[in-house]
């Protein structure tokens, strides 16, 4: 089975709330991150980011983000959701890697 097709199909046909791994509460992840020094120059790489709203929370904390996912559909959903985020710019998706990337930076 083609993994990219598989994950694109999931993100295309399933609402976020219906994904088995979907979370609206990021408090545990944020507790781990609080142990680190996060400031306006912090770069965070989120492997397998999917359509996570953790991205929005980290943008609110002024982090620079590098999102990675095998699903271009998931990354496109995030890009569309964040289009009107004034404090960050969204770079075009890099296609020279096996998996897609989105770079969010101030």
mmCIF file with all atom_site columns, C-alpha atoms in Angstrom:
data_model
loop_
_atom_site.group_PDB
_atom_site.id
_atom_site.type_symbol
_atom_site.label_atom_id
_atom_site.label_alt_id
_atom_site.label_comp_id
_atom_site.label_asym_id
_atom_site.label_entity_id
_atom_site.label_seq_id
_atom_site.pdbx_PDB_ins_code
_atom_site.Cartn_x
_atom_site.Cartn_y
_atom_site.Cartn_z
_atom_site.occupancy
_atom_site.B_iso_or_equiv
_atom_site.pdbx_formal_charge
_atom_site.auth_seq_id
_atom_site.auth_comp_id
_atom_site.auth_asym_id
_atom_site.auth_atom_id
_atom_site.pdbx_PDB_model_num
ATOM 1   C CA . UNK A 1 1   ? 0.000   0.000  0.000  1.00 0.00 ? 1   UNK A CA 1
ATOM 2   C CA . UNK A 1 2   ? 1.178   3.513  -0.810 1.00 0.00 ? 2   UNK A CA 1
ATOM 3   C CA . UNK A 1 3   ? 1.509   5.252  2.583  1.00 0.00 ? 3   UNK A CA 1
ATOM 4   C CA . UNK A 1 4   ? 1.122   8.743  1.185  1.00 0.00 ? 4   UNK A CA 1
ATOM 5   C CA . UNK A 1 5   ? -2.158  7.747  -0.513 1.00 0.00 ? 5   UNK A CA 1
ATOM 6   C CA . UNK A 1 6   ? -3.315  6.054  2.694  1.00 0.00 ? 6   UNK A CA 1
ATOM 7   C CA . UNK A 1 7   ? -2.726  9.129  4.892  1.00 0.00 ? 7   UNK A CA 1
ATOM 8   C CA . UNK A 1 8   ? -4.035  11.586 2.306  1.00 0.00 ? 8   UNK A CA 1
ATOM 9   C CA . UNK A 1 9   ? -7.217  9.519  2.138  1.00 0.00 ? 9   UNK A CA 1
ATOM 10  C CA . UNK A 1 10  ? -7.595  9.586  5.925  1.00 0.00 ? 10  UNK A CA 1
ATOM 11  C CA . UNK A 1 11  ? -7.119  13.356 6.193  1.00 0.00 ? 11  UNK A CA 1
ATOM 12  C CA . UNK A 1 12  ? -9.350  13.979 3.175  1.00 0.00 ? 12  UNK A CA 1
ATOM 13  C CA . UNK A 1 13  ? -12.263 11.863 4.408  1.00 0.00 ? 13  UNK A CA 1
ATOM 14  C CA . UNK A 1 14  ? -12.136 12.137 8.201  1.00 0.00 ? 14  UNK A CA 1
ATOM 15  C CA . UNK A 1 15  ? -13.021 15.104 10.382 1.00 0.00 ? 15  UNK A CA 1
ATOM 16  C CA . UNK A 1 16  ? -10.281 16.044 12.833 1.00 0.00 ? 16  UNK A CA 1
ATOM 17  C CA . UNK A 1 17  ? -12.463 15.273 15.846 1.00 0.00 ? 17  UNK A CA 1
ATOM 18  C CA . UNK A 1 18  ? -12.985 11.736 14.507 1.00 0.00 ? 18  UNK A CA 1
ATOM 19  C CA . UNK A 1 19  ? -9.268  10.934 14.259 1.00 0.00 ? 19  UNK A CA 1
ATOM 20  C CA . UNK A 1 20  ? -8.317  8.528  17.040 1.00 0.00 ? 20  UNK A CA 1
ATOM 21  C CA . UNK A 1 21  ? -5.262  10.579 18.017 1.00 0.00 ? 21  UNK A CA 1
ATOM 22  C CA . UNK A 1 22  ? -6.908  14.021 17.874 1.00 0.00 ? 22  UNK A CA 1
ATOM 23  C CA . UNK A 1 23  ? -6.492  16.213 20.965 1.00 0.00 ? 23  UNK A CA 1
ATOM 24  C CA . UNK A 1 24  ? -7.990  19.533 21.950 1.00 0.00 ? 24  UNK A CA 1
ATOM 25  C CA . UNK A 1 25  ? -6.103  19.610 25.230 1.00 0.00 ? 25  UNK A CA 1
ATOM 26  C CA . UNK A 1 26  ? -2.385  20.246 24.772 1.00 0.00 ? 26  UNK A CA 1
ATOM 27  C CA . UNK A 1 27  ? -1.630  20.842 28.439 1.00 0.00 ? 27  UNK A CA 1
ATOM 28  C CA . UNK A 1 28  ? 0.649   17.808 28.793 1.00 0.00 ? 28  UNK A CA 1
ATOM 29  C CA . UNK A 1 29  ? 2.666   18.716 25.701 1.00 0.00 ? 29  UNK A CA 1
ATOM 30  C CA . UNK A 1 30  ? 2.872   22.325 26.841 1.00 0.00 ? 30  UNK A CA 1
ATOM 31  C CA . UNK A 1 31  ? 4.115   21.184 30.258 1.00 0.00 ? 31  UNK A CA 1
ATOM 32  C CA . UNK A 1 32  ? 6.972   19.354 28.544 1.00 0.00 ? 32  UNK A CA 1
ATOM 33  C CA . UNK A 1 33  ? 7.746   22.422 26.461 1.00 0.00 ? 33  UNK A CA 1
ATOM 34  C CA . UNK A 1 34  ? 7.679   24.685 29.528 1.00 0.00 ? 34  UNK A CA 1
ATOM 35  C CA . UNK A 1 35  ? 10.713  22.779 30.783 1.00 0.00 ? 35  UNK A CA 1
ATOM 36  C CA . UNK A 1 36  ? 12.525  24.243 27.770 1.00 0.00 ? 36  UNK A CA 1
ATOM 37  C CA . UNK A 1 37  ? 13.286  27.886 27.153 1.00 0.00 ? 37  UNK A CA 1
ATOM 38  C CA . UNK A 1 38  ? 10.770  28.962 24.528 1.00 0.00 ? 38  UNK A CA 1
ATOM 39  C CA . UNK A 1 39  ? 10.961  32.496 23.220 1.00 0.00 ? 39  UNK A CA 1
ATOM 40  C CA . UNK A 1 40  ? 10.416  34.403 19.985 1.00 0.00 ? 40  UNK A CA 1
ATOM 41  C CA . UNK A 1 41  ? 13.529  32.799 18.463 1.00 0.00 ? 41  UNK A CA 1
ATOM 42  C CA . UNK A 1 42  ? 12.612  29.206 19.275 1.00 0.00 ? 42  UNK A CA 1
ATOM 43  C CA . UNK A 1 43  ? 12.392  26.813 16.340 1.00 0.00 ? 43  UNK A CA 1
ATOM 44  C CA . UNK A 1 44  ? 10.226  23.740 16.866 1.00 0.00 ? 44  UNK A CA 1
ATOM 45  C CA . UNK A 1 45  ? 10.048  20.778 14.494 1.00 0.00 ? 45  UNK A CA 1
ATOM 46  C CA . UNK A 1 46  ? 6.750   18.878 14.606 1.00 0.00 ? 46  UNK A CA 1
ATOM 47  C CA . UNK A 1 47  ? 7.186   15.508 12.934 1.00 0.00 ? 47  UNK A CA 1
ATOM 48  C CA . UNK A 1 48  ? 3.916   13.973 11.782 1.00 0.00 ? 48  UNK A CA 1
ATOM 49  C CA . UNK A 1 49  ? 2.078   17.185 12.623 1.00 0.00 ? 49  UNK A CA 1
ATOM 50  C CA . UNK A 1 50  ? -1.058  16.208 10.729 1.00 0.00 ? 50  UNK A CA 1
ATOM 51  C CA . UNK A 1 51  ? -3.751  18.841 11.270 1.00 0.00 ? 51  UNK A CA 1
ATOM 52  C CA . UNK A 1 52  ? -2.954  19.385 14.940 1.00 0.00 ? 52  UNK A CA 1
ATOM 53  C CA . UNK A 1 53  ? -4.185  22.548 16.646 1.00 0.00 ? 53  UNK A CA 1
ATOM 54  C CA . UNK A 1 54  ? -1.004  22.439 18.708 1.00 0.00 ? 54  UNK A CA 1
ATOM 55  C CA . UNK A 1 55  ? 0.397   24.424 15.786 1.00 0.00 ? 55  UNK A CA 1
ATOM 56  C CA . UNK A 1 56  ? -1.983  27.302 16.556 1.00 0.00 ? 56  UNK A CA 1
ATOM 57  C CA . UNK A 1 57  ? -1.043  27.245 20.237 1.00 0.00 ? 57  UNK A CA 1
ATOM 58  C CA . UNK A 1 58  ? 2.674   27.360 19.463 1.00 0.00 ? 58  UNK A CA 1
ATOM 59  C CA . UNK A 1 59  ? 2.137   30.222 17.016 1.00 0.00 ? 59  UNK A CA 1
ATOM 60  C CA . UNK A 1 60  ? 0.375   32.090 19.821 1.00 0.00 ? 60  UNK A CA 1
ATOM 61  C CA . UNK A 1 61  ? 3.569   31.577 21.826 1.00 0.00 ? 61  UNK A CA 1
ATOM 62  C CA . UNK A 1 62  ? 5.576   33.136 18.947 1.00 0.00 ? 62  UNK A CA 1
ATOM 63  C CA . UNK A 1 63  ? 7.467   29.978 18.037 1.00 0.00 ? 63  UNK A CA 1
ATOM 64  C CA . UNK A 1 64  ? 8.926   29.376 14.602 1.00 0.00 ? 64  UNK A CA 1
ATOM 65  C CA . UNK A 1 65  ? 7.600   26.037 13.388 1.00 0.00 ? 65  UNK A CA 1
ATOM 66  C CA . UNK A 1 66  ? 8.665   23.419 10.917 1.00 0.00 ? 66  UNK A CA 1
ATOM 67  C CA . UNK A 1 67  ? 5.768   21.067 10.241 1.00 0.00 ? 67  UNK A CA 1
ATOM 68  C CA . UNK A 1 68  ? 6.278   17.710 8.605  1.00 0.00 ? 68  UNK A CA 1
ATOM 69  C CA . UNK A 1 69  ? 3.774   15.115 7.511  1.00 0.00 ? 69  UNK A CA 1
ATOM 70  C CA . UNK A 1 70  ? 3.539   12.364 4.915  1.00 0.00 ? 70  UNK A CA 1
ATOM 71  C CA . UNK A 1 71  ? 0.086   13.718 4.002  1.00 0.00 ? 71  UNK A CA 1
ATOM 72  C CA . UNK A 1 72  ? 0.030   16.725 1.692  1.00 0.00 ? 72  UNK A CA 1
ATOM 73  C CA . UNK A 1 73  ? -3.711  16.940 2.420  1.00 0.00 ? 73  UNK A CA 1
ATOM 74  C CA . UNK A 1 74  ? -3.028  17.415 6.145  1.00 0.00 ? 74  UNK A CA 1
ATOM 75  C CA . UNK A 1 75  ? -0.395  20.083 5.483  1.00 0.00 ? 75  UNK A CA 1
ATOM 76  C CA . UNK A 1 76  ? -2.695  21.886 3.048  1.00 0.00 ? 76  UNK A CA 1
ATOM 77  C CA . UNK A 1 77  ? -5.456  21.918 5.675  1.00 0.00 ? 77  UNK A CA 1
ATOM 78  C CA . UNK A 1 78  ? -3.052  23.518 8.157  1.00 0.00 ? 78  UNK A CA 1
ATOM 79  C CA . UNK A 1 79  ? -1.872  26.065 5.580  1.00 0.00 ? 79  UNK A CA 1
ATOM 80  C CA . UNK A 1 80  ? -5.473  27.003 4.777  1.00 0.00 ? 80  UNK A CA 1
ATOM 81  C CA . UNK A 1 81  ? -6.372  27.277 8.452  1.00 0.00 ? 81  UNK A CA 1
ATOM 82  C CA . UNK A 1 82  ? -3.376  29.532 9.142  1.00 0.00 ? 82  UNK A CA 1
ATOM 83  C CA . UNK A 1 83  ? -3.662  31.725 6.059  1.00 0.00 ? 83  UNK A CA 1
ATOM 84  C CA . UNK A 1 84  ? -4.840  34.694 8.075  1.00 0.00 ? 84  UNK A CA 1
ATOM 85  C CA . UNK A 1 85  ? -2.297  34.383 10.869 1.00 0.00 ? 85  UNK A CA 1
ATOM 86  C CA . UNK A 1 86  ? -0.699  37.817 10.703 1.00 0.00 ? 86  UNK A CA 1
ATOM 87  C CA . UNK A 1 87  ? 2.252   37.188 12.988 1.00 0.00 ? 87  UNK A CA 1
ATOM 88  C CA . UNK A 1 88  ? 3.705   34.381 10.864 1.00 0.00 ? 88  UNK A CA 1
ATOM 89  C CA . UNK A 1 89  ? 4.535   33.872 7.229  1.00 0.00 ? 89  UNK A CA 1
ATOM 90  C CA . UNK A 1 90  ? 3.960   30.520 5.604  1.00 0.00 ? 90  UNK A CA 1
ATOM 91  C CA . UNK A 1 91  ? 6.552   29.362 3.140  1.00 0.00 ? 91  UNK A CA 1
ATOM 92  C CA . UNK A 1 92  ? 5.629   27.290 0.116  1.00 0.00 ? 92  UNK A CA 1
ATOM 93  C CA . UNK A 1 93  ? 5.713   23.574 0.824  1.00 0.00 ? 93  UNK A CA 1
ATOM 94  C CA . UNK A 1 94  ? 9.087   22.052 0.034  1.00 0.00 ? 94  UNK A CA 1
ATOM 95  C CA . UNK A 1 95  ? 8.758   19.152 -2.361 1.00 0.00 ? 95  UNK A CA 1
ATOM 96  C CA . UNK A 1 96  ? 12.371  17.981 -2.532 1.00 0.00 ? 96  UNK A CA 1
ATOM 97  C CA . UNK A 1 97  ? 11.988  15.833 0.572  1.00 0.00 ? 97  UNK A CA 1
ATOM 98  C CA . UNK A 1 98  ? 10.242  12.448 0.809  1.00 0.00 ? 98  UNK A CA 1
ATOM 99  C CA . UNK A 1 99  ? 7.586   14.047 3.014  1.00 0.00 ? 99  UNK A CA 1
ATOM 100 C CA . UNK A 1 100 ? 6.101   17.528 2.830  1.00 0.00 ? 100 UNK A CA 1
ATOM 101 C CA . UNK A 1 101 ? 7.211   20.405 5.000  1.00 0.00 ? 101 UNK A CA 1
ATOM 102 C CA . UNK A 1 102 ? 5.712   23.746 5.982  1.00 0.00 ? 102 UNK A CA 1
ATOM 103 C CA . UNK A 1 103 ? 7.913   26.431 7.468  1.00 0.00 ? 103 UNK A CA 1
ATOM 104 C CA . UNK A 1 104 ? 6.194   29.028 9.687  1.00 0.00 ? 104 UNK A CA 1
ATOM 105 C CA . UNK A 1 105 ? 8.357   31.935 10.700 1.00 0.00 ? 105 UNK A CA 1
ATOM 106 C CA . UNK A 1 106 ? 8.074   35.503 11.978 1.00 0.00 ? 106 UNK A CA 1
#
